[in-house]
mmCIF file of C-alpha atoms in Angstrom:
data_model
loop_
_atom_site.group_PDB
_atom_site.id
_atom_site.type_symbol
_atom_site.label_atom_id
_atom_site.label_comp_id
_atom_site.label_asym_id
_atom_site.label_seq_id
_atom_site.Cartn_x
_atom_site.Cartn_y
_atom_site.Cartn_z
ATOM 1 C CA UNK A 1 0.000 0.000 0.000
ATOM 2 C CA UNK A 2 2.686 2.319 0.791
ATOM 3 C CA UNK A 3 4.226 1.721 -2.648
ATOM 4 C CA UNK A 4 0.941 3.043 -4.156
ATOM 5 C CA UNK A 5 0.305 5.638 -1.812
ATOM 6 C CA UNK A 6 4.086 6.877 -3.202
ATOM 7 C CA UNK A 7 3.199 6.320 -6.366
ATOM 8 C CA UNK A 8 0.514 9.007 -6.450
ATOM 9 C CA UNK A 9 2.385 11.301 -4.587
ATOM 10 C CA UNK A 10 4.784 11.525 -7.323
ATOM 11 C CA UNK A 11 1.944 11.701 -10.163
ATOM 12 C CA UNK A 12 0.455 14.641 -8.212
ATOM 13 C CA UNK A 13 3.504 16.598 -7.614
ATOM 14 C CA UNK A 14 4.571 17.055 -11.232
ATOM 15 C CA UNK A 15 0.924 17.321 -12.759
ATOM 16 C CA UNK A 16 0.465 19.875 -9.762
ATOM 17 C CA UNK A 17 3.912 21.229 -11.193
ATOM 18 C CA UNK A 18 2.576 21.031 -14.780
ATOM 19 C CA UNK A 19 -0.809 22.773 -13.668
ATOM 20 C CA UNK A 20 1.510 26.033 -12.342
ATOM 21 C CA UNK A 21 3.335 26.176 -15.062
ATOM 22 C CA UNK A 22 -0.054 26.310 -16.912
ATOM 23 C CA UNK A 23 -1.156 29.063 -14.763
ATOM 24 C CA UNK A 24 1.902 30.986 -14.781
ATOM 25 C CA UNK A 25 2.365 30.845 -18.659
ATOM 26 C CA UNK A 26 5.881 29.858 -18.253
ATOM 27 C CA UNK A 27 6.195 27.695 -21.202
ATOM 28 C CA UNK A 28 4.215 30.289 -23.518
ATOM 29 C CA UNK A 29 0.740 29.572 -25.031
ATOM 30 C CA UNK A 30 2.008 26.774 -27.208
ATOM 31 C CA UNK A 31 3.330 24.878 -24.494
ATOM 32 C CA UNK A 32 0.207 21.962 -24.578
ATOM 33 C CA UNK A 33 0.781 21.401 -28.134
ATOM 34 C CA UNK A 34 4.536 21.064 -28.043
ATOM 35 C CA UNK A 35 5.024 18.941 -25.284
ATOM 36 C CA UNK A 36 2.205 16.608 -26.282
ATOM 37 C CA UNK A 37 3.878 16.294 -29.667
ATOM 38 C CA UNK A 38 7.036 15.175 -28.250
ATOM 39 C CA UNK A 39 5.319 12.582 -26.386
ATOM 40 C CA UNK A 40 3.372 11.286 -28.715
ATOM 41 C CA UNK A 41 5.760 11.639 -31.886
ATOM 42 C CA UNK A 42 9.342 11.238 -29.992
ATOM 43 C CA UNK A 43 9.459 10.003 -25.994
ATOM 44 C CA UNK A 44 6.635 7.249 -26.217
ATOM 45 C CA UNK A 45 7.350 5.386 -29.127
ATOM 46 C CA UNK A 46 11.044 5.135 -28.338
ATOM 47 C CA UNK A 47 9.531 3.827 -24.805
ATOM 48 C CA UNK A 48 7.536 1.236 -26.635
ATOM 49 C CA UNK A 49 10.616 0.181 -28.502
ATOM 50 C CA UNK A 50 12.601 -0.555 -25.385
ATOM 51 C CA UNK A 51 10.468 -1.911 -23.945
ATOM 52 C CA UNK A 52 8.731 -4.368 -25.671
ATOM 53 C CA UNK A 53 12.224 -4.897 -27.139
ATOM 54 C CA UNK A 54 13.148 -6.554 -23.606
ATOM 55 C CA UNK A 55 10.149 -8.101 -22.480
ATOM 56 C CA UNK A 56 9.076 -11.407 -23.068
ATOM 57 C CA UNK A 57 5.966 -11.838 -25.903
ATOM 58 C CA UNK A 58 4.275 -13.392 -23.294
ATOM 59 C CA UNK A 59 3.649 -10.488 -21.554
ATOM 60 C CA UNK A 60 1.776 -7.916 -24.683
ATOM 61 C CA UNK A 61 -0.192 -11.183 -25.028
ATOM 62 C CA UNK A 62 -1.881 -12.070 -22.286
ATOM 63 C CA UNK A 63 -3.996 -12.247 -20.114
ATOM 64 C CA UNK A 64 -3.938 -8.448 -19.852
ATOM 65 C CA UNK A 65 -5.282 -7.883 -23.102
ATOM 66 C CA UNK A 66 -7.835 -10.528 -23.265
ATOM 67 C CA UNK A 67 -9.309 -8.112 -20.154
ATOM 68 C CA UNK A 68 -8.416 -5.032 -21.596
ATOM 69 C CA UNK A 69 -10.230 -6.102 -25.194
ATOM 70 C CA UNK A 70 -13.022 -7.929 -23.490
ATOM 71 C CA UNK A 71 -14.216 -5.048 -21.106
ATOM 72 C CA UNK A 72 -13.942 -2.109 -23.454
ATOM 73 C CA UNK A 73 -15.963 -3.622 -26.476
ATOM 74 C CA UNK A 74 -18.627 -4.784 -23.743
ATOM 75 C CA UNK A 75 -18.858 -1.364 -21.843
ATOM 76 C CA UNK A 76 -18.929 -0.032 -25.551
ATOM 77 C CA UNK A 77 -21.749 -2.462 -26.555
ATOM 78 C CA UNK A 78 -23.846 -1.438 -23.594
ATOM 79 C CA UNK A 79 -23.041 2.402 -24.214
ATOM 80 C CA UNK A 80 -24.511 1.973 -27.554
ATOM 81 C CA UNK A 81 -27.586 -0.435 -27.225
ATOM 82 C CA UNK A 82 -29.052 1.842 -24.363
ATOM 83 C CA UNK A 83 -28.339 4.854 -26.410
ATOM 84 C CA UNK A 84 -29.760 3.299 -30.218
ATOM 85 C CA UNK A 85 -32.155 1.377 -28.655
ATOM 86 C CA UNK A 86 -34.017 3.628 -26.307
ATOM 87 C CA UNK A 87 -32.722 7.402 -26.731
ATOM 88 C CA UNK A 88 -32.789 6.528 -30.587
ATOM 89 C CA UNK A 89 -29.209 8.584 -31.195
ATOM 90 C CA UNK A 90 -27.798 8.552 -34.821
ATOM 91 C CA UNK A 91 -25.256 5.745 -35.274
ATOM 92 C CA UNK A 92 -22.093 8.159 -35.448
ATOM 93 C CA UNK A 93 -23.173 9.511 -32.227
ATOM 94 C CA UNK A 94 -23.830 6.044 -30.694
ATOM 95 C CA UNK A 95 -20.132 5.406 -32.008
ATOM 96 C CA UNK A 96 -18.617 8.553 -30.806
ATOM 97 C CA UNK A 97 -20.417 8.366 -27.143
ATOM 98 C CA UNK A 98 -19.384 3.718 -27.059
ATOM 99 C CA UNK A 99 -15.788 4.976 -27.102
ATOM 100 C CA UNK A 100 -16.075 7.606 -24.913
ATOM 101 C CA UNK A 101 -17.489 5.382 -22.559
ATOM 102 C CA UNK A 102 -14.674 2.694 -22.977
ATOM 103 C CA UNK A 103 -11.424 4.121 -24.917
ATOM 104 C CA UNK A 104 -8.902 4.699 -21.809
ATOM 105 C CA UNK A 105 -6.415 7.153 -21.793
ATOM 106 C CA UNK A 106 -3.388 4.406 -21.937
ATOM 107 C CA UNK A 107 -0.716 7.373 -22.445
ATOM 108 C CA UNK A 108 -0.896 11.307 -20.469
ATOM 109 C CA UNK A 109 -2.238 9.130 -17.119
ATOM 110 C CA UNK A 110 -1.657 5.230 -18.673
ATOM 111 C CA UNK A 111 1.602 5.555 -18.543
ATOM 112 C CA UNK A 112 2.586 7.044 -15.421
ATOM 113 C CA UNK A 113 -0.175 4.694 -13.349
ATOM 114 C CA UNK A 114 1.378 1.855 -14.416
ATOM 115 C CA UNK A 115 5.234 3.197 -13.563
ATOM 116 C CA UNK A 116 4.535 4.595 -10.534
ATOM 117 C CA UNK A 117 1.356 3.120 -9.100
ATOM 118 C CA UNK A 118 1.603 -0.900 -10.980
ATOM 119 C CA UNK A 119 5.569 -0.652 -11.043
ATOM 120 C CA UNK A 120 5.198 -2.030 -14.581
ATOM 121 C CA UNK A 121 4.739 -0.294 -17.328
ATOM 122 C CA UNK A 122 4.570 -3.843 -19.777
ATOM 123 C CA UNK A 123 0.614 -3.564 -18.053
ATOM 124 C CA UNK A 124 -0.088 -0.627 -20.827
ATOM 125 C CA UNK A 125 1.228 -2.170 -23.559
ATOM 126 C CA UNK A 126 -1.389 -4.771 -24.693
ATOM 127 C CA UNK A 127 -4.058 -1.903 -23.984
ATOM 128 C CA UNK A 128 -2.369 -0.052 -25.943
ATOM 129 C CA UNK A 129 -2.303 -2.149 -28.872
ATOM 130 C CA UNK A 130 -5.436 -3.584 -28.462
ATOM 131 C CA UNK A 131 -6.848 0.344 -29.077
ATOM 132 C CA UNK A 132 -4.724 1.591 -31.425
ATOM 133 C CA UNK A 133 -4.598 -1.448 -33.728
ATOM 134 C CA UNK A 134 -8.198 -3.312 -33.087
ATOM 135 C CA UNK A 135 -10.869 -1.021 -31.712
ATOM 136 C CA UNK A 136 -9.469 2.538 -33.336
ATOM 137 C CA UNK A 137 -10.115 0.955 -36.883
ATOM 138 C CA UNK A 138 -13.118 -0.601 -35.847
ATOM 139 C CA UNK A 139 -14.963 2.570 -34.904
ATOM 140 C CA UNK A 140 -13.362 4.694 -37.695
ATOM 141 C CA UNK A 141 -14.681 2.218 -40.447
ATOM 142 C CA UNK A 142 -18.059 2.169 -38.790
ATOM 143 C CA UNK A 143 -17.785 6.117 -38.736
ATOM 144 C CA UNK A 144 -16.151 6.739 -42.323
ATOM 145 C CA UNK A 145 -19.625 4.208 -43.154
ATOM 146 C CA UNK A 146 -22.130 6.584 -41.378
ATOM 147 C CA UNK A 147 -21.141 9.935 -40.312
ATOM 148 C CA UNK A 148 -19.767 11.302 -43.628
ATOM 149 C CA UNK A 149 -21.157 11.624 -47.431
ATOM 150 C CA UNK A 150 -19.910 9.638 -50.497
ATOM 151 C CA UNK A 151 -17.658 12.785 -51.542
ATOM 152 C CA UNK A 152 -16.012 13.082 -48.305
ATOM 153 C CA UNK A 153 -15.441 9.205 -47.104
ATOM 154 C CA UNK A 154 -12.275 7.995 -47.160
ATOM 155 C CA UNK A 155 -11.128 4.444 -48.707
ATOM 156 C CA UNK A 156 -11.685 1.705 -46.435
ATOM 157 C CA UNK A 157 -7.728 0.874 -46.671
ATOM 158 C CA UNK A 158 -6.805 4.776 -45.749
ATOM 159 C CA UNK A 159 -9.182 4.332 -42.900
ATOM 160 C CA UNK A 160 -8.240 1.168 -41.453
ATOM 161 C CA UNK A 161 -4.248 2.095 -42.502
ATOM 162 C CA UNK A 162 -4.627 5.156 -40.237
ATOM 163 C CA UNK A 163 -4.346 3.687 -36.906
ATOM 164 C CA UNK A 164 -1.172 1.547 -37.650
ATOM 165 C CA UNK A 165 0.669 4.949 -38.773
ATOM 166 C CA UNK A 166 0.461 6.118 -35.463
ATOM 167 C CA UNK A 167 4.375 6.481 -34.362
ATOM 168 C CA UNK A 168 3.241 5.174 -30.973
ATOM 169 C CA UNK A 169 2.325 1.721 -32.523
ATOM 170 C CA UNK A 170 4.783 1.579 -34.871
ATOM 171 C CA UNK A 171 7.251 2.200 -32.017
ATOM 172 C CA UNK A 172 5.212 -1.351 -30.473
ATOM 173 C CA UNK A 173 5.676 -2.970 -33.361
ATOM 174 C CA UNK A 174 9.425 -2.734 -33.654
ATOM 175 C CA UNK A 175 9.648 -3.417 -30.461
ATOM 176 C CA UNK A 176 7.636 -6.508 -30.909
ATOM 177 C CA UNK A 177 9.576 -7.723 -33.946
ATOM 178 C CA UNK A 178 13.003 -6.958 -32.270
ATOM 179 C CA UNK A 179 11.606 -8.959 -29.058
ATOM 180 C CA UNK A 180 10.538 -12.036 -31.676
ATOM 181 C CA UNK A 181 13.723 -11.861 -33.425
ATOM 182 C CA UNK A 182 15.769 -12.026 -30.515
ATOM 183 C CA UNK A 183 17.771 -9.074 -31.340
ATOM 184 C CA UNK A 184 19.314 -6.967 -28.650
ATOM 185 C CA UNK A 185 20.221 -3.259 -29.850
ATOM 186 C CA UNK A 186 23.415 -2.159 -29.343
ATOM 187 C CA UNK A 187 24.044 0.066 -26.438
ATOM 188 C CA UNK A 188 24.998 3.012 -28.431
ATOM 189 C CA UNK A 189 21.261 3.078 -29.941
ATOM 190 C CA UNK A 190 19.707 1.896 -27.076
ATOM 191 C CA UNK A 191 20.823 4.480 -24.775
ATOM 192 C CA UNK A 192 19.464 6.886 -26.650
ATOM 193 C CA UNK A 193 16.346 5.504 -27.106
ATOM 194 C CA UNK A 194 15.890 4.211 -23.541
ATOM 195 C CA UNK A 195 16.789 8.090 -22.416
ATOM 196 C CA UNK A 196 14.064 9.512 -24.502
ATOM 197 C CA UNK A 197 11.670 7.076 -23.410
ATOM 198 C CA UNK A 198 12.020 7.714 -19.858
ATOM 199 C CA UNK A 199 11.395 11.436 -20.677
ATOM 200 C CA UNK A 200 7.853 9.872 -21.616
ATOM 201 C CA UNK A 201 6.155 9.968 -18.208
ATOM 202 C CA UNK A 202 7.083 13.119 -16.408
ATOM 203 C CA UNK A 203 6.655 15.095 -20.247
ATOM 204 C CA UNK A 204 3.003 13.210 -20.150
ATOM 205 C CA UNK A 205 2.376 14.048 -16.683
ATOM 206 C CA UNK A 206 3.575 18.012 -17.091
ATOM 207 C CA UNK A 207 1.261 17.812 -20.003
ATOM 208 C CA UNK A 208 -2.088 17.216 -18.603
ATOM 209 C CA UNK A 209 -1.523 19.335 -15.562
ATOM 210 C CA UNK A 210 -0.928 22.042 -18.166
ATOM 211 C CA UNK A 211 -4.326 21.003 -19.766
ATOM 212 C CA UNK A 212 -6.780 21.151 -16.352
ATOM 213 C CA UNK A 213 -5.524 24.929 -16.365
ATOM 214 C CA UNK A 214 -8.833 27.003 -16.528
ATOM 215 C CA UNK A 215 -10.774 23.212 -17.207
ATOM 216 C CA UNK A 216 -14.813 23.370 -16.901
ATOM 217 C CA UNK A 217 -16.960 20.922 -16.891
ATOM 218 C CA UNK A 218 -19.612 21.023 -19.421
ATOM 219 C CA UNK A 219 -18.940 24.338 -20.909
ATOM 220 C CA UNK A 220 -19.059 26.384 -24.875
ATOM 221 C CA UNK A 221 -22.477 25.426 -25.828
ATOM 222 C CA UNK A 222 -25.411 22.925 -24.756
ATOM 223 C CA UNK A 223 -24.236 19.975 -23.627
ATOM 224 C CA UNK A 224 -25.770 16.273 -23.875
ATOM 225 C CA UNK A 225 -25.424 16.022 -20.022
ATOM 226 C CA UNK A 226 -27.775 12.739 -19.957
ATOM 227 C CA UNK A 227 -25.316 10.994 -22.921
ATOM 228 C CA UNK A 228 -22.003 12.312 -21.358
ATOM 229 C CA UNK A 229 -23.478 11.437 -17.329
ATOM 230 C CA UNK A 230 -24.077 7.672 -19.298
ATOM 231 C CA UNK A 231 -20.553 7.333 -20.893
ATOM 232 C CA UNK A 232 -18.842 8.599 -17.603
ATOM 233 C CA UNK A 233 -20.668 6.178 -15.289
ATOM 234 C CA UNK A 234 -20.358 3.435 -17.266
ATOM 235 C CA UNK A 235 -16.629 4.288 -17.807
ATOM 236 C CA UNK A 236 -15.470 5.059 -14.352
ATOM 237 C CA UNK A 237 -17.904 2.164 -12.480
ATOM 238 C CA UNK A 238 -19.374 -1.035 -15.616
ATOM 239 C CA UNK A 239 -15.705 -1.002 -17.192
ATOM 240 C CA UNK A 240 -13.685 -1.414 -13.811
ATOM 241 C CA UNK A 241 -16.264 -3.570 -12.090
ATOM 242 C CA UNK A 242 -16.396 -6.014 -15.842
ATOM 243 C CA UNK A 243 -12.601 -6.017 -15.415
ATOM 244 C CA UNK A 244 -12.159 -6.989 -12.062
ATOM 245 C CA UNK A 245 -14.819 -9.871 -12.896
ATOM 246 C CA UNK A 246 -13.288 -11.213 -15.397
ATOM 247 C CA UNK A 247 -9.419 -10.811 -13.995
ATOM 248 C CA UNK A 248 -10.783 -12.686 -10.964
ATOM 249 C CA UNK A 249 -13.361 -15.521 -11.432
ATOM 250 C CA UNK A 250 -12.599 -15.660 -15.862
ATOM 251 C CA UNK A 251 -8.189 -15.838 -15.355
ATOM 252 C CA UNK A 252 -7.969 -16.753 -11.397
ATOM 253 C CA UNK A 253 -5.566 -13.588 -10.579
ATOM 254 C CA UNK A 254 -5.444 -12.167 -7.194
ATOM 255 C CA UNK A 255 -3.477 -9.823 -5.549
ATOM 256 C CA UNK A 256 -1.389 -6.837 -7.832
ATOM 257 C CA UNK A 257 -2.408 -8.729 -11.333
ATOM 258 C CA UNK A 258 -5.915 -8.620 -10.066
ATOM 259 C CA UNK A 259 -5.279 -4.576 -8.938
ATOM 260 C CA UNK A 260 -3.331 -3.974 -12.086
ATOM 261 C CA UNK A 261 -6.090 -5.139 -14.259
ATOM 262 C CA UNK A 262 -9.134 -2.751 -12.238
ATOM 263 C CA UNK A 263 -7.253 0.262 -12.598
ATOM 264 C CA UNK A 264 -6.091 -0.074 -16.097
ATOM 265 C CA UNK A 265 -10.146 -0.316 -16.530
ATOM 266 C CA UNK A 266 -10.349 2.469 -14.597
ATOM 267 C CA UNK A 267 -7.839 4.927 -16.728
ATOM 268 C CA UNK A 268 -10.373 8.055 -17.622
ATOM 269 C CA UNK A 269 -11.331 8.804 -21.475
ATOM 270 C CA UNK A 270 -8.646 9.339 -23.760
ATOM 271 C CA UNK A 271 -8.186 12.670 -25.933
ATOM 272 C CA UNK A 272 -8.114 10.374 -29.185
ATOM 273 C CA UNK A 273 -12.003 10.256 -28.960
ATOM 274 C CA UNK A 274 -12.054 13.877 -29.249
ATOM 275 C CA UNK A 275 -9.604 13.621 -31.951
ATOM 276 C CA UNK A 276 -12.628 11.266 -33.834
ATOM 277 C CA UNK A 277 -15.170 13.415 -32.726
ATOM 278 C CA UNK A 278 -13.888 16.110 -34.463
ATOM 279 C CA UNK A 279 -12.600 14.720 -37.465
ATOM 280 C CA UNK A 280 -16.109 13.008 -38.226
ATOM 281 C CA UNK A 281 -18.316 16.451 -36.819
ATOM 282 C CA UNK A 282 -19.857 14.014 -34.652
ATOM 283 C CA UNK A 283 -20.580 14.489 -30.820
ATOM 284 C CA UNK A 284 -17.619 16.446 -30.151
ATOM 285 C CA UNK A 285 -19.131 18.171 -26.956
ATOM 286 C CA UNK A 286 -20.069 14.541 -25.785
ATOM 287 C CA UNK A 287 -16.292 13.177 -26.268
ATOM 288 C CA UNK A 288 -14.890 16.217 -24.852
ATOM 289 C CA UNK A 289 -16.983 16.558 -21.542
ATOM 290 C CA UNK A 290 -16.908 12.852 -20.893
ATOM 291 C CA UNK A 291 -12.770 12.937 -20.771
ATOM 292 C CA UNK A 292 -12.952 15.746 -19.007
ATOM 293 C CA UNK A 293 -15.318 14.012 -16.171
ATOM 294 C CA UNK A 294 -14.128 10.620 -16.220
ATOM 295 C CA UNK A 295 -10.455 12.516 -15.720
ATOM 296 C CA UNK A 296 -11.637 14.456 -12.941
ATOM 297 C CA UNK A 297 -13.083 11.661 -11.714
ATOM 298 C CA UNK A 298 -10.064 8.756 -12.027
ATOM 299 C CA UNK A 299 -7.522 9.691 -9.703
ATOM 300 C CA UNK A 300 -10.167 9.394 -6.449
ATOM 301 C CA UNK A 301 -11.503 6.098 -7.973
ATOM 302 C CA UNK A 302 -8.152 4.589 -8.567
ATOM 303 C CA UNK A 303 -6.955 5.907 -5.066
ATOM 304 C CA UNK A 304 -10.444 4.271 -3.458
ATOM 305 C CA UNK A 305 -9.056 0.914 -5.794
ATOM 306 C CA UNK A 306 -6.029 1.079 -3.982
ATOM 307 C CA UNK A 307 -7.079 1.301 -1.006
ATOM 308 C CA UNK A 308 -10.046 -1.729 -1.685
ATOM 309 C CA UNK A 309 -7.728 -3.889 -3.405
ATOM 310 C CA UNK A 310 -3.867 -3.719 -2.248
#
């Protein structure tokens, strides 16, 4: 417990630093932009190559993802029968408000959870890929099929190609290839690469303090407060409770795998479904309130987790 209790210590003090440096205007008004660029184009997929690269295959496919895959498409499913089914929502917004409901921010808060709080950061990984590579293309073909007009859709291989261009999974995937090859880098590539990736977490961290600067919920315009109050509850409460479920009585774990698994569930919204949103025109106030909530809301739930389960 202590080892948790440390671990969030250290995630508060630098996304409390990030959040003052947000407020101050230290870094300038770009400062968001930048420094989520280098994580997402530079720090994390060098981390992803390092450390897949040294990990066993055994642990990206595991047990860990067969949760990870198994709770997000159900919380999804449920997000969208209630809302097709009874509130009658257009399809792209049924999409938009599933993944909001059960897409987890696996990087800005993923990342540093499973360093600091899980003392593992091979936990993230599967989710990871299981999002990026599996469900991303998945909702984008179903949106490319029903949220835009003949003239403006995409081909189906742009669409489903899009995901696996991320740098972030084509960081996993060398990573995975070196790791089934066998192949060690050599230490004068590896260095540099393992030095950039552990400028990943604190760069994340400093990075969404710097984004809850002047954050409020459920403002710029009317907001679906039913739809978002839906995707948030069953986000922060169906997803972790369908996780620790199936972790315990579906795989037998216990203990930290069994805590490892809940509060991966338990991660809030990730920006990507804004990202969607926005692209597509499609229930961008939904995606944007619902990460804002569910983040809000994640760092209490995960402590209470802690707490419950450690």
């Amino acid at each position: 417990m202590s080892g948790v209790v440390s671990g969030f210590t250290v995630i508060f003090i630098v996304v409390g630093i990030g959040y003052l440096l947000g407020r101050t205007r230290v870094l300038g008004e770009h400062a968001v932009s930048v420094l989520a660029r280098m994580v997402f184009f530079v720090c994390t997929p060098a981390l992803m190559v390092t450390s897949l690269s040294t990990n066993d295959l055994s642990v990206v496919f595991s047990s860990t993802l067969a949760v990870a895959a198994a709770t997000a498409l159900a919380t999804g499913a449920v997000y969208f029968a209630v809302v097709r089914l009874v509130w009658r929502r257009a399809i792209p917004d049924a999409v938009i408000g599933a993944l909001s409901s059960s897409y987890v921010n696996s990087v800005n808060l993923g990342l540093p959870i499973a360093i600091f709080v899980l003392d593992d950061a091979s936990f993230i990984a599967p989710l990871l890929l299981f999002q990026i590579m599996i469900y991303s293309p998945i909702a984008l073909v179903t949106l490319d099929l029903t949220a835009l007009d003949a003239t403006h859709r995409q081909s189906l291989w742009r669409t489903v190609a899009t995901p696996v261009s991320n740098p972030i999974v084509i960081g996993g995937l060398i990573g995975l290839a070196l790791s089934v090859a066998g192949i060690r880098l050599p230490e004068a590539v590896f260095s540099p690469l393992d030095m950039l990736g552990q400028a990943s977490v604190p760069l994340a961290l400093l990075t969404f303090g710097l984004t809850l600067t002047g954050v409020q919920v459920f403002k710029k315009g009317a907001s679906p407060r039913r739809d978002t109050a839906l995707a948030s509850v069953l986000k922060m409460a169906l997803m972790p409770a369908l996780a620790y479920a199936l972790a315990r009585w579906g795989f037998g774990m216990t203990g930290h795998a069994l805590f490892a698994q809940v509060v991966i569930a338990a991660l809030p919204t990730a920006q990507n479904v804004l990202v969607y949103a926005t692209r597509y025109q499609r229930g961008e106030i939904l995606a944007r309130d619902s990460a804002l909530v569910t983040t809000l809301v994640s760092i209490p739930v995960i402590a209470v987790l802690a707490v419950l389960l450690t």
